[in-house]
Structures are given as C-alpha cells and as structure tokens.
PDB file of C-alpha atoms in Angstrom:
ATOM      1  CA  MET A   1     103.431 -98.667 -13.266  1.00 89.00           C
ATOM      2  CA  SER A   2     105.740 -96.732 -15.570  1.00 93.00           C
ATOM      3  CA  ASP A   3     107.359 -93.482 -14.459  1.00 94.00           C
ATOM      4  CA  THR A   4     105.163 -91.601 -16.932  1.00 96.00           C
ATOM      5  CA  ALA A   5     101.955 -93.221 -15.698  1.00 96.00           C
ATOM      6  CA  TYR A   6     102.967 -92.603 -12.073  1.00 96.00           C
ATOM      7  CA  GLU A   7     103.662 -88.923 -12.735  1.00 97.00           C
ATOM      8  CA  GLU A   8     100.390 -88.520 -14.615  1.00 97.00           C
ATOM      9  CA  ARG A   9      98.543 -90.064 -11.685  1.00 98.00           C
ATOM     10  CA  ILE A  10     100.107 -87.671  -9.166  1.00 98.00           C
ATOM     11  CA  VAL A  11      99.499 -84.627 -11.367  1.00 98.00           C
ATOM     12  CA  ARG A  12      95.892 -85.699 -11.965  1.00 98.00           C
ATOM     13  CA  THR A  13      95.307 -86.180  -8.232  1.00 98.00           C
ATOM     14  CA  LEU A  14      96.771 -82.833  -7.193  1.00 98.00           C
ATOM     15  CA  ALA A  15      94.783 -81.055  -9.922  1.00 98.00           C
ATOM     16  CA  ALA A  16      91.598 -82.684  -8.612  1.00 98.00           C
ATOM     17  CA  PHE A  17      92.323 -81.485  -5.073  1.00 99.00           C
ATOM     18  CA  GLN A  18      92.975 -77.979  -6.353  1.00 98.00           C
ATOM     19  CA  ARG A  19      89.635 -78.020  -8.185  1.00 98.00           C
ATOM     20  CA  ASN A  20      88.077 -79.048  -4.891  1.00 98.00           C
ATOM     21  CA  ARG A  21      89.566 -75.881  -3.345  1.00 98.00           C
ATOM     22  CA  TYR A  22      92.441 -77.428  -1.372  1.00 98.00           C
ATOM     23  CA  ASP A  23      95.941 -76.052  -1.186  1.00 98.00           C
ATOM     24  CA  VAL A  24      98.382 -78.774  -2.216  1.00 98.00           C
ATOM     25  CA  ALA A  25     102.040 -79.534  -1.541  1.00 98.00           C
ATOM     26  CA  ARG A  26     104.034 -82.447  -2.899  1.00 98.00           C
ATOM     27  CA  PHE A  27     107.229 -83.942  -1.472  1.00 98.00           C
ATOM     28  CA  ALA A  28     109.405 -86.842  -2.540  1.00 98.00           C
ATOM     29  CA  GLU A  29     110.194 -87.857   1.044  1.00 98.00           C
ATOM     30  CA  ARG A  30     109.174 -87.278   4.654  1.00 98.00           C
ATOM     31  CA  THR A  31     112.046 -85.056   5.798  1.00 98.00           C
ATOM     32  CA  ALA A  32     111.262 -82.388   3.225  1.00 98.00           C
ATOM     33  CA  ALA A  33     107.593 -82.473   4.217  1.00 98.00           C
ATOM     34  CA  ALA A  34     108.448 -82.144   7.906  1.00 98.00           C
ATOM     35  CA  ASP A  35     110.770 -79.222   7.150  1.00 98.00           C
ATOM     36  CA  TYR A  36     108.010 -77.518   5.186  1.00 98.00           C
ATOM     37  CA  LEU A  37     105.435 -77.899   7.959  1.00 98.00           C
ATOM     38  CA  ALA A  38     107.925 -76.681  10.571  1.00 98.00           C
ATOM     39  CA  ARG A  39     108.442 -73.527   8.492  1.00 98.00           C
ATOM     40  CA  GLU A  40     104.746 -72.977   7.849  1.00 98.00           C
ATOM     41  CA  ILE A  41     103.488 -73.495  11.409  1.00 98.00           C
ATOM     42  CA  ARG A  42     105.084 -71.218  13.994  1.00 98.00           C
ATOM     43  CA  GLY A  43     103.753 -69.543  17.117  1.00 98.00           C
ATOM     44  CA  LYS A  44     100.490 -71.519  17.051  1.00 98.00           C
ATOM     45  CA  ARG A  45      98.512 -73.909  19.195  1.00 98.00           C
ATOM     46  CA  VAL A  46      98.500 -77.119  17.185  1.00 98.00           C
ATOM     47  CA  GLY A  47      96.180 -80.102  17.545  1.00 98.00           C
ATOM     48  CA  PHE A  48      96.885 -83.608  16.251  1.00 98.00           C
ATOM     49  CA  GLY A  49      94.600 -86.400  15.192  1.00 97.00           C
ATOM     50  CA  ASP A  50      95.872 -89.906  15.901  1.00 95.00           C
ATOM     51  CA  SER A  51      98.280 -90.638  13.055  1.00 97.00           C
ATOM     52  CA  GLU A  52     101.179 -92.996  12.436  1.00 97.00           C
ATOM     53  CA  THR A  53     102.146 -90.703   9.564  1.00 98.00           C
ATOM     54  CA  LEU A  54     102.607 -87.698  11.855  1.00 98.00           C
ATOM     55  CA  ARG A  55     104.704 -89.867  14.157  1.00 98.00           C
ATOM     56  CA  ALA A  56     106.823 -91.092  11.241  1.00 98.00           C
ATOM     57  CA  LEU A  57     107.629 -87.458  10.416  1.00 98.00           C
ATOM     58  CA  SER A  58     108.481 -86.716  14.104  1.00 98.00           C
ATOM     59  CA  LEU A  59     106.105 -83.781  13.834  1.00 98.00           C
ATOM     60  CA  TYR A  60     105.377 -83.577  17.548  1.00 98.00           C
ATOM     61  CA  GLU A  61     109.051 -82.970  18.204  1.00 98.00           C
ATOM     62  CA  ARG A  62     109.566 -80.688  15.213  1.00 98.00           C
ATOM     63  CA  LEU A  63     106.525 -78.498  15.782  1.00 98.00           C
ATOM     64  CA  SER A  64     107.001 -78.323  19.556  1.00 98.00           C
ATOM     65  CA  GLU A  65     110.129 -76.243  18.965  1.00 98.00           C
ATOM     66  CA  HIS A  66     108.035 -73.203  17.996  1.00 98.00           C
ATOM     67  CA  ASN A  67     104.447 -74.136  18.890  1.00 98.00           C
ATOM     68  CA  GLU A  68     102.299 -75.611  21.627  1.00 98.00           C
ATOM     69  CA  VAL A  69     101.260 -79.063  20.403  1.00 98.00           C
ATOM     70  CA  ILE A  70      98.354 -81.104  21.778  1.00 98.00           C
ATOM     71  CA  ASP A  71      98.561 -84.796  20.855  1.00 98.00           C
ATOM     72  CA  PRO A  72      95.706 -86.833  22.415  1.00 97.00           C
ATOM     73  CA  PRO A  73      97.282 -90.299  21.949  1.00 95.00           C
ATOM     74  CA  ARG A  74     100.488 -89.096  23.585  1.00 96.00           C
ATOM     75  CA  ALA A  75      98.482 -87.694  26.500  1.00 97.00           C
ATOM     76  CA  GLY A  76      96.520 -90.912  26.776  1.00 96.00           C
ATOM     77  CA  HIS A  77      99.662 -93.009  26.839  1.00 94.00           C
ATOM     78  CA  VAL A  78     100.800 -91.093  29.919  1.00 95.00           C
ATOM     79  CA  GLY A  79      97.518 -90.409  31.703  1.00 96.00           C
ATOM     80  CA  GLY A  80      95.002 -92.949  30.452  1.00 96.00           C
ATOM     81  CA  ILE A  81      91.607 -92.523  28.850  1.00 96.00           C
ATOM     82  CA  GLU A  82      90.584 -89.392  30.740  1.00 97.00           C
ATOM     83  CA  ALA A  83      93.790 -87.628  29.709  1.00 98.00           C
ATOM     84  CA  PHE A  84      93.178 -88.709  26.116  1.00 97.00           C
ATOM     85  CA  LEU A  85      89.637 -87.348  26.153  1.00 97.00           C
ATOM     86  CA  ALA A  86      90.711 -84.062  27.737  1.00 98.00           C
ATOM     87  CA  ALA A  87      93.486 -83.593  25.169  1.00 98.00           C
ATOM     88  CA  GLY A  88      91.086 -84.566  22.386  1.00 98.00           C
ATOM     89  CA  ARG A  89      88.690 -81.805  23.422  1.00 98.00           C
ATOM     90  CA  GLU A  90      91.546 -79.313  23.716  1.00 98.00           C
ATOM     91  CA  ALA A  91      92.874 -80.216  20.253  1.00 98.00           C
ATOM     92  CA  LEU A  92      89.516 -79.215  18.766  1.00 98.00           C
ATOM     93  CA  MET A  93      90.105 -75.620  19.913  1.00 97.00           C
ATOM     94  CA  THR A  94      93.599 -75.130  18.490  1.00 98.00           C
ATOM     95  CA  ASP A  95      94.697 -72.712  15.773  1.00 98.00           C
ATOM     96  CA  VAL A  96      95.958 -75.451  13.460  1.00 98.00           C
ATOM     97  CA  PHE A  97      94.967 -79.109  13.147  1.00 98.00           C
ATOM     98  CA  LEU A  98      97.007 -81.903  11.563  1.00 98.00           C
ATOM     99  CA  LEU A  99      95.902 -85.394  10.673  1.00 98.00           C
ATOM    100  CA  SER A 100      96.376 -87.958   7.960  1.00 98.00           C
ATOM    101  CA  ALA A 101      93.773 -89.942   6.014  1.00 98.00           C
ATOM    102  CA  ASN A 102      92.734 -93.534   5.648  1.00 98.00           C
ATOM    103  CA  ALA A 103      92.418 -92.913   1.919  1.00 98.00           C
ATOM    104  CA  ILE A 104      92.539 -90.123  -0.630  1.00 98.00           C
ATOM    105  CA  THR A 105      91.196 -90.445  -4.154  1.00 98.00           C
ATOM    106  CA  GLU A 106      92.407 -89.440  -7.580  1.00 98.00           C
ATOM    107  CA  GLU A 107      89.136 -87.493  -7.803  1.00 98.00           C
ATOM    108  CA  GLY A 108      90.096 -85.257  -4.882  1.00 98.00           C
ATOM    109  CA  GLN A 109      88.232 -86.731  -1.907  1.00 98.00           C
ATOM    110  CA  ILE A 110      89.492 -87.591   1.583  1.00 99.00           C
ATOM    111  CA  LEU A 111      88.164 -90.518   3.638  1.00 98.00           C
ATOM    112  CA  ASN A 112      88.600 -91.204   7.345  1.00 98.00           C
ATOM    113  CA  MET A 113      87.045 -93.799   9.647  1.00 97.00           C
ATOM    114  CA  ASP A 114      87.044 -93.059  13.380  1.00 97.00           C
ATOM    115  CA  GLY A 115      86.233 -94.742  16.643  1.00 95.00           C
ATOM    116  CA  ALA A 116      86.127 -91.939  19.246  1.00 95.00           C
ATOM    117  CA  GLY A 117      85.541 -89.120  16.741  1.00 97.00           C
ATOM    118  CA  ASN A 118      88.147 -86.587  17.856  1.00 96.00           C
ATOM    119  CA  ARG A 119      90.179 -86.996  14.679  1.00 97.00           C
ATOM    120  CA  VAL A 120      87.319 -86.557  12.215  1.00 98.00           C
ATOM    121  CA  ALA A 121      85.761 -83.816  14.346  1.00 98.00           C
ATOM    122  CA  GLY A 122      88.983 -81.835  14.140  1.00 98.00           C
ATOM    123  CA  SER A 123      89.048 -82.210  10.371  1.00 98.00           C
ATOM    124  CA  LEU A 124      85.686 -80.521   9.860  1.00 97.00           C
ATOM    125  CA  PHE A 125      85.543 -77.134  11.561  1.00 97.00           C
ATOM    126  CA  GLY A 126      87.083 -74.584  13.856  1.00 94.00           C
ATOM    127  CA  HIS A 127      90.735 -74.120  12.923  1.00 98.00           C
ATOM    128  CA  GLU A 128      92.664 -71.394  11.148  1.00 98.00           C
ATOM    129  CA  LYS A 129      94.055 -74.122   8.901  1.00 98.00           C
ATOM    130  CA  THR A 130      93.911 -77.898   8.614  1.00 98.00           C
ATOM    131  CA  TYR A 131      96.644 -80.058   7.083  1.00 98.00           C
ATOM    132  CA  PHE A 132      96.087 -83.592   5.777  1.00 98.00           C
ATOM    133  CA  VAL A 133      99.543 -85.230   5.708  1.00 98.00           C
ATOM    134  CA  VAL A 134      99.323 -88.330   3.549  1.00 98.00           C
ATOM    135  CA  GLY A 135     101.666 -90.989   2.162  1.00 98.00           C
ATOM    136  CA  ILE A 136     101.364 -92.232  -1.398  1.00 98.00           C
ATOM    137  CA  ASN A 137     100.112 -95.628  -0.196  1.00 98.00           C
ATOM    138  CA  LYS A 138      96.790 -93.992   0.746  1.00 98.00           C
ATOM    139  CA  LEU A 139      96.020 -92.968  -2.848  1.00 98.00           C
ATOM    140  CA  VAL A 140      93.179 -94.910  -4.505  1.00 98.00           C
ATOM    141  CA  PRO A 141      91.151 -94.326  -7.675  1.00 98.00           C
ATOM    142  CA  ASN A 142      87.778 -93.426  -6.152  1.00 98.00           C
ATOM    143  CA  ILE A 143      85.534 -93.400  -3.073  1.00 98.00           C
ATOM    144  CA  GLU A 144      84.536 -97.058  -3.452  1.00 98.00           C
ATOM    145  CA  ALA A 145      88.193 -98.082  -3.474  1.00 98.00           C
ATOM    146  CA  GLY A 146      88.804 -95.825  -0.475  1.00 98.00           C
ATOM    147  CA  ILE A 147      86.090 -97.519   1.573  1.00 98.00           C
ATOM    148  CA  ALA A 148      87.475-100.912   0.561  1.00 97.00           C
ATOM    149  CA  ARG A 149      90.938 -99.801   1.671  1.00 98.00           C
ATOM    150  CA  ILE A 150      89.566 -98.827   5.082  1.00 97.00           C
ATOM    151  CA  HIS A 151      87.860-102.201   5.593  1.00 96.00           C
ATOM    152  CA  GLU A 152      90.661-104.339   4.161  1.00 96.00           C
ATOM    153  CA  ILE A 153      93.783-102.467   5.315  1.00 96.00           C
ATOM    154  CA  ALA A 154      93.513 -99.376   7.496  1.00 96.00           C
ATOM    155  CA  ALA A 155      90.951-100.367  10.125  1.00 94.00           C
ATOM    156  CA  PRO A 156      92.094-103.959  10.768  1.00 95.00           C
ATOM    157  CA  ARG A 157      95.750-102.985  10.978  1.00 94.00           C
ATOM    158  CA  ASN A 158      95.027-100.033  13.247  1.00 92.00           C
ATOM    159  CA  ALA A 159      92.884-102.196  15.542  1.00 94.00           C
ATOM    160  CA  HIS A 160      95.705-104.748  15.662  1.00 92.00           C
ATOM    161  CA  ARG A 161      98.283-102.004  16.346  1.00 92.00           C
ATOM    162  CA  LYS A 162      96.219-100.638  19.214  1.00 91.00           C
ATOM    163  CA  GLY A 163      95.506-104.053  20.697  1.00 93.00           C
ATOM    164  CA  LYS A 164      91.745-103.607  20.458  1.00 94.00           C
ATOM    165  CA  LYS A 165      89.401-106.393  21.528  1.00 94.00           C
ATOM    166  CA  THR A 166      87.841-106.807  18.102  1.00 95.00           C
ATOM    167  CA  PRO A 167      87.747-109.701  15.619  1.00 93.00           C
ATOM    168  CA  CYS A 168      89.816-107.777  13.074  1.00 95.00           C
ATOM    169  CA  ALA A 169      92.549-107.038  15.620  1.00 92.00           C
ATOM    170  CA  LYS A 170      93.288-110.745  16.004  1.00 88.00           C
ATOM    171  CA  ASP A 171      94.567-111.113  12.454  1.00 83.00           C
ATOM    172  CA  GLY A 172      94.795-107.519  11.200  1.00 82.00           C
ATOM    173  CA  MET A 173      93.520-108.730   7.850  1.00 86.00           C
ATOM    174  CA  ARG A 174      89.895-107.716   7.284  1.00 89.00           C
ATOM    175  CA  CYS A 175      86.773-106.134   8.732  1.00 93.00           C
ATOM    176  CA  TYR A 176      84.139-108.371  10.324  1.00 93.00           C
ATOM    177  CA  ASP A 177      81.570-105.552  10.768  1.00 92.00           C
ATOM    178  CA  CYS A 178      81.589-106.421  14.449  1.00 94.00           C
ATOM    179  CA  ALA A 179      79.582-105.121  17.401  1.00 93.00           C
ATOM    180  CA  ALA A 180      82.579-105.056  19.749  1.00 94.00           C
ATOM    181  CA  LEU A 181      82.708-102.298  22.359  1.00 94.00           C
ATOM    182  CA  GLU A 182      86.224-101.382  21.200  1.00 93.00           C
ATOM    183  CA  ARG A 183      85.246-101.215  17.511  1.00 95.00           C
ATOM    184  CA  ILE A 184      87.125 -98.376  15.788  1.00 94.00           C
ATOM    185  CA  CYS A 185      84.809 -98.183  12.751  1.00 96.00           C
ATOM    186  CA  ASN A 186      82.063 -96.003  14.214  1.00 97.00           C
ATOM    187  CA  ALA A 187      81.945 -93.043  11.828  1.00 97.00           C
ATOM    188  CA  LEU A 188      83.068 -92.516   8.255  1.00 98.00           C
ATOM    189  CA  THR A 189      83.717 -89.028   6.906  1.00 98.00           C
ATOM    190  CA  ILE A 190      84.112 -88.231   3.229  1.00 98.00           C
ATOM    191  CA  HIS A 191      85.384 -84.793   2.319  1.00 98.00           C
ATOM    192  CA  TYR A 192      83.886 -84.390  -1.138  1.00 98.00           C
ATOM    193  CA  LYS A 193      85.179 -80.807  -1.318  1.00 98.00           C
ATOM    194  CA  LYS A 194      87.134 -78.592   1.056  1.00 98.00           C
ATOM    195  CA  MET A 195      85.036 -77.376   3.976  1.00 98.00           C
ATOM    196  CA  SER A 196      83.949 -73.744   3.702  1.00 97.00           C
ATOM    197  CA  TYR A 197      85.556 -70.604   5.128  1.00 96.00           C
ATOM    198  CA  ARG A 198      88.975 -71.875   6.262  1.00 96.00           C
ATOM    199  CA  PRO A 199      91.998 -73.168   4.301  1.00 98.00           C
ATOM    200  CA  MET A 200      92.820 -76.854   4.150  1.00 98.00           C
ATOM    201  CA  GLU A 201      95.933 -78.343   2.594  1.00 98.00           C
ATOM    202  CA  LEU A 202      96.864 -81.749   1.265  1.00 99.00           C
ATOM    203  CA  VAL A 203     100.525 -82.551   1.929  1.00 99.00           C
ATOM    204  CA  LEU A 204     101.258 -85.540  -0.297  1.00 98.00           C
ATOM    205  CA  ILE A 205     104.467 -87.467   0.394  1.00 98.00           C
ATOM    206  CA  GLU A 206     105.754 -89.965  -2.144  1.00 98.00           C
ATOM    207  CA  GLU A 207     106.594 -92.568   0.480  1.00 98.00           C
ATOM    208  CA  GLU A 208     104.529 -95.308   2.073  1.00 98.00           C
ATOM    209  CA  LEU A 209     103.550 -93.882   5.452  1.00 98.00           C
ATOM    210  CA  GLY A 210     101.064 -94.969   8.062  1.00 97.00           C
ATOM    211  CA  LEU A 211      98.296 -97.519   7.674  1.00 93.00           C
TER     212      LEU A 211
END
C-alpha cells in the first residue's frame, strides 16, 4: 500500500469513528499513546479488560502512578480464578475502563469476542469514560472482515497464548467452532455506534499490537 493510500485509509477510518460519535486520537507509536493516556487519566479508579495491547504499552505500571488500577488477568495470575472473577466484577464499577479490540472497521465499528464476558461487559456501560486502545493490525474494511479476523487470527492465537483446552489452541491457526468447556468464543459484541450518555474514545496506534 502506498503512503498516500495508507494515509487516506487512516483518515477515512478516524472520520467514520467521529461520525459514530467517538472521540479519536492517533499516534505513530506506543510510547506517545501511553504518555497521552497517563496525562488524561489521573486520580481515577481504572478497570482493564484482558489485553495484550495494554500490556505492550505498560499501562498498568504507567497508570498506577496516579490511579488505582484493577486488572483482572493480573489478579488471576496471583490468586487464581476466584481472584480473577472478583477483580472482573470490581473493574465493572470503576470510573474509567480500558480495553482493546479484536477488530475495528474502516466504517467505524468495534468488534470483540469474549469468553467470560468481563471485557465486553465493561465496554458497554457504567464508566465515566471508556478507551479502546488499538494497534493498526486490527483495522479491517468491514464487519464481515472483522468477524473473519476473530475466527482466523484473534481467537485461535489468544486461546493458544492462554493454553486453553480447545482445538484452536493446539495450532493457533483457525476456529473449529468447538464445544470445549474452555472455549473463548462465547459472545460477540459489535459497537455499531458509540454507546449513549458517556464518552468513548478510540486510541489508534500505528504499530502492530496485540492479537
């Protein structure tokens, strides 16, 4: 893709999100995005959805300097499933919620597939502001391409990363539409427009981040 075509694609995408009532911010690389979020979010209780992108930006460490941060996967790593579930419930009641996306579209939609539901639940309601922090590799033309990306890239690779007992986790290559107890594809959310009443912001980073 030429530089001109790439720039037109980014501009078109951000304009679509603005039409869909989102705030938007664009950064060439992760450090600038992390600096921006650290400036914007201060003196708050902050909840995280499970996200390799947030970890790549070291946002737990950065935001913990001036906020109380609840990160369910971090809690679960220390205290097991019950600690994860407790932190997941607590993150739903925070002032600010941060997550990434499995896909965003050039038409201004956001797609996420979830297993337990805490991540997508936090993206829908209840916070003063929600931030979707997304790498350029998540950008696809439309909803159909976003769903394909989830089945062919995001879900299998995440299941493999987490060591789930699912067919896709064995090769990390594709979805088998399984009935495994540890299946992570239990609910799909599509944000067609920004949810009502509270601000939401797309933070687009021009790096490949997350799965």
